[in-house]
Amino acid sequence: MLGKSCFRDIGCFSASEYNESARSIPLLPMSPDSMSPMFHMYTLEQRTIPRNYSYNATAAQLRYSTFNASLRTAFIVHGFQSGYSLWFWLIGHSLGGHTMGYAGKRLKNPRVARITALDPAGVGFHFKNTALRLDHSDAQIVDVIHTDAALSYTEGFGTADTLGHFDFYPNGGSWQPGCAVSDSVTNKLSSITSGEDITCSHSRACLIMNN
């Protein structure tokens, strides 16, 4: 997959040689058209049935929706599996936490109001370079909840690094009560065949925020 790929409205990506911004595996990303990412918009008028948009939705499509730019807007991004409003609150779990950081880096004038990262991923994000991960400079307020924190990718799915203005570590930030004790990602992955919930501690951040 070495080479270069360019996508309209997104930019170009190169995998011809290793560089830190490409992380440890310099593979080209899949095209947006092949992944077909969707945005599900919920509003006060549409609380249970969202209006769905593709990644290349037009401004005209949004104008004819129930979206109200004067109200607080939250973007929520799941883990693996544009407006410049001061009201925007970006929320992401796992990889989604860093995705919200990337969005915040681009929305600088003015910055988004808040980013909440729910146990942001540690695997592949143990970098000092803040351009490659979530950072407190990505929004006016960045708060982080760590529930599966680890000092290395072999010990857990989350990161123990302090990334925001406020970093919270419930129950120490690593193993969570009621979850199975596994001392490494390898052990967690080996638990798949046993039916054990390997993301119990990692997902606990979402429950903590909901409560």
PDB file of C-alpha atoms in Angstrom, residues 75-80 89-107 114-122 125 131-135 138:
ATOM      1  CA  PHE A  75     -20.230  15.931  18.498  1.00  0.00           C
ATOM      2  CA  ILE A  76     -19.947  12.356  19.789  1.00  0.00           C
ATOM      3  CA  VAL A  77     -17.492   9.936  18.171  1.00  0.00           C
ATOM      4  CA  HIS A  78     -17.266   6.210  18.953  1.00  0.00           C
ATOM      5  CA  GLY A  79     -13.982   4.321  19.280  1.00  0.00           C
ATOM      6  CA  PHE A  80     -12.592   1.772  16.797  1.00  0.00           C
ATOM      7  CA  TRP A  89     -18.790  20.497  22.789  1.00  0.00           C
ATOM      8  CA  LEU A  90     -16.868  17.579  21.279  1.00  0.00           C
ATOM      9  CA  ILE A  91     -17.118  14.198  23.022  1.00  0.00           C
ATOM     10  CA  GLY A  92     -15.182  11.089  22.044  1.00  0.00           C
ATOM     11  CA  HIS A  93     -14.442   7.661  23.479  1.00  0.00           C
ATOM     12  CA  SER A  94     -11.151   5.824  22.952  1.00  0.00           C
ATOM     13  CA  LEU A  95      -9.921   6.685  19.431  1.00  0.00           C
ATOM     14  CA  GLY A  96     -12.805   9.134  19.286  1.00  0.00           C
ATOM     15  CA  GLY A  97     -11.152  11.199  22.011  1.00  0.00           C
ATOM     16  CA  HIS A  98      -8.149  11.844  19.785  1.00  0.00           C
ATOM     17  CA  THR A  99     -10.428  12.395  16.786  1.00  0.00           C
ATOM     18  CA  MET A 100     -12.063  15.236  18.684  1.00  0.00           C
ATOM     19  CA  GLY A 101      -8.578  16.580  19.373  1.00  0.00           C
ATOM     20  CA  TYR A 102      -7.877  16.655  15.633  1.00  0.00           C
ATOM     21  CA  ALA A 103     -11.131  18.525  15.076  1.00  0.00           C
ATOM     22  CA  GLY A 104     -10.240  21.018  17.790  1.00  0.00           C
ATOM     23  CA  LYS A 105      -6.826  21.652  16.250  1.00  0.00           C
ATOM     24  CA  ARG A 106      -8.524  22.768  13.032  1.00  0.00           C
ATOM     25  CA  LEU A 107     -11.214  24.927  14.640  1.00  0.00           C
ATOM     26  CA  ARG A 114     -15.023  22.053  25.244  1.00  0.00           C
ATOM     27  CA  ILE A 115     -13.671  18.596  24.464  1.00  0.00           C
ATOM     28  CA  THR A 116     -14.454  15.627  26.701  1.00  0.00           C
ATOM     29  CA  ALA A 117     -12.336  12.526  26.097  1.00  0.00           C
ATOM     30  CA  LEU A 118     -13.586   9.273  27.591  1.00  0.00           C
ATOM     31  CA  ASP A 119     -10.610   6.991  28.277  1.00  0.00           C
ATOM     32  CA  PRO A 120      -8.702   8.140  25.170  1.00  0.00           C
ATOM     33  CA  ALA A 121      -6.746   5.376  23.472  1.00  0.00           C
ATOM     34  CA  GLY A 122      -3.165   4.775  24.492  1.00  0.00           C
ATOM     35  CA  PHE A 125      -0.807   7.590  20.873  1.00  0.00           C
ATOM     36  CA  ALA A 131      -0.001  17.368  16.882  1.00  0.00           C
ATOM     37  CA  LEU A 132      -0.504  13.600  16.975  1.00  0.00           C
ATOM     38  CA  ARG A 133      -2.822  13.279  19.966  1.00  0.00           C
ATOM     39  CA  LEU A 134      -5.373  15.074  22.118  1.00  0.00           C
ATOM     40  CA  ASP A 135      -3.946  18.096  23.931  1.00  0.00           C
ATOM     41  CA  ASP A 138      -7.352  21.768  21.341  1.00  0.00           C
TER      42      ASP A 138
END
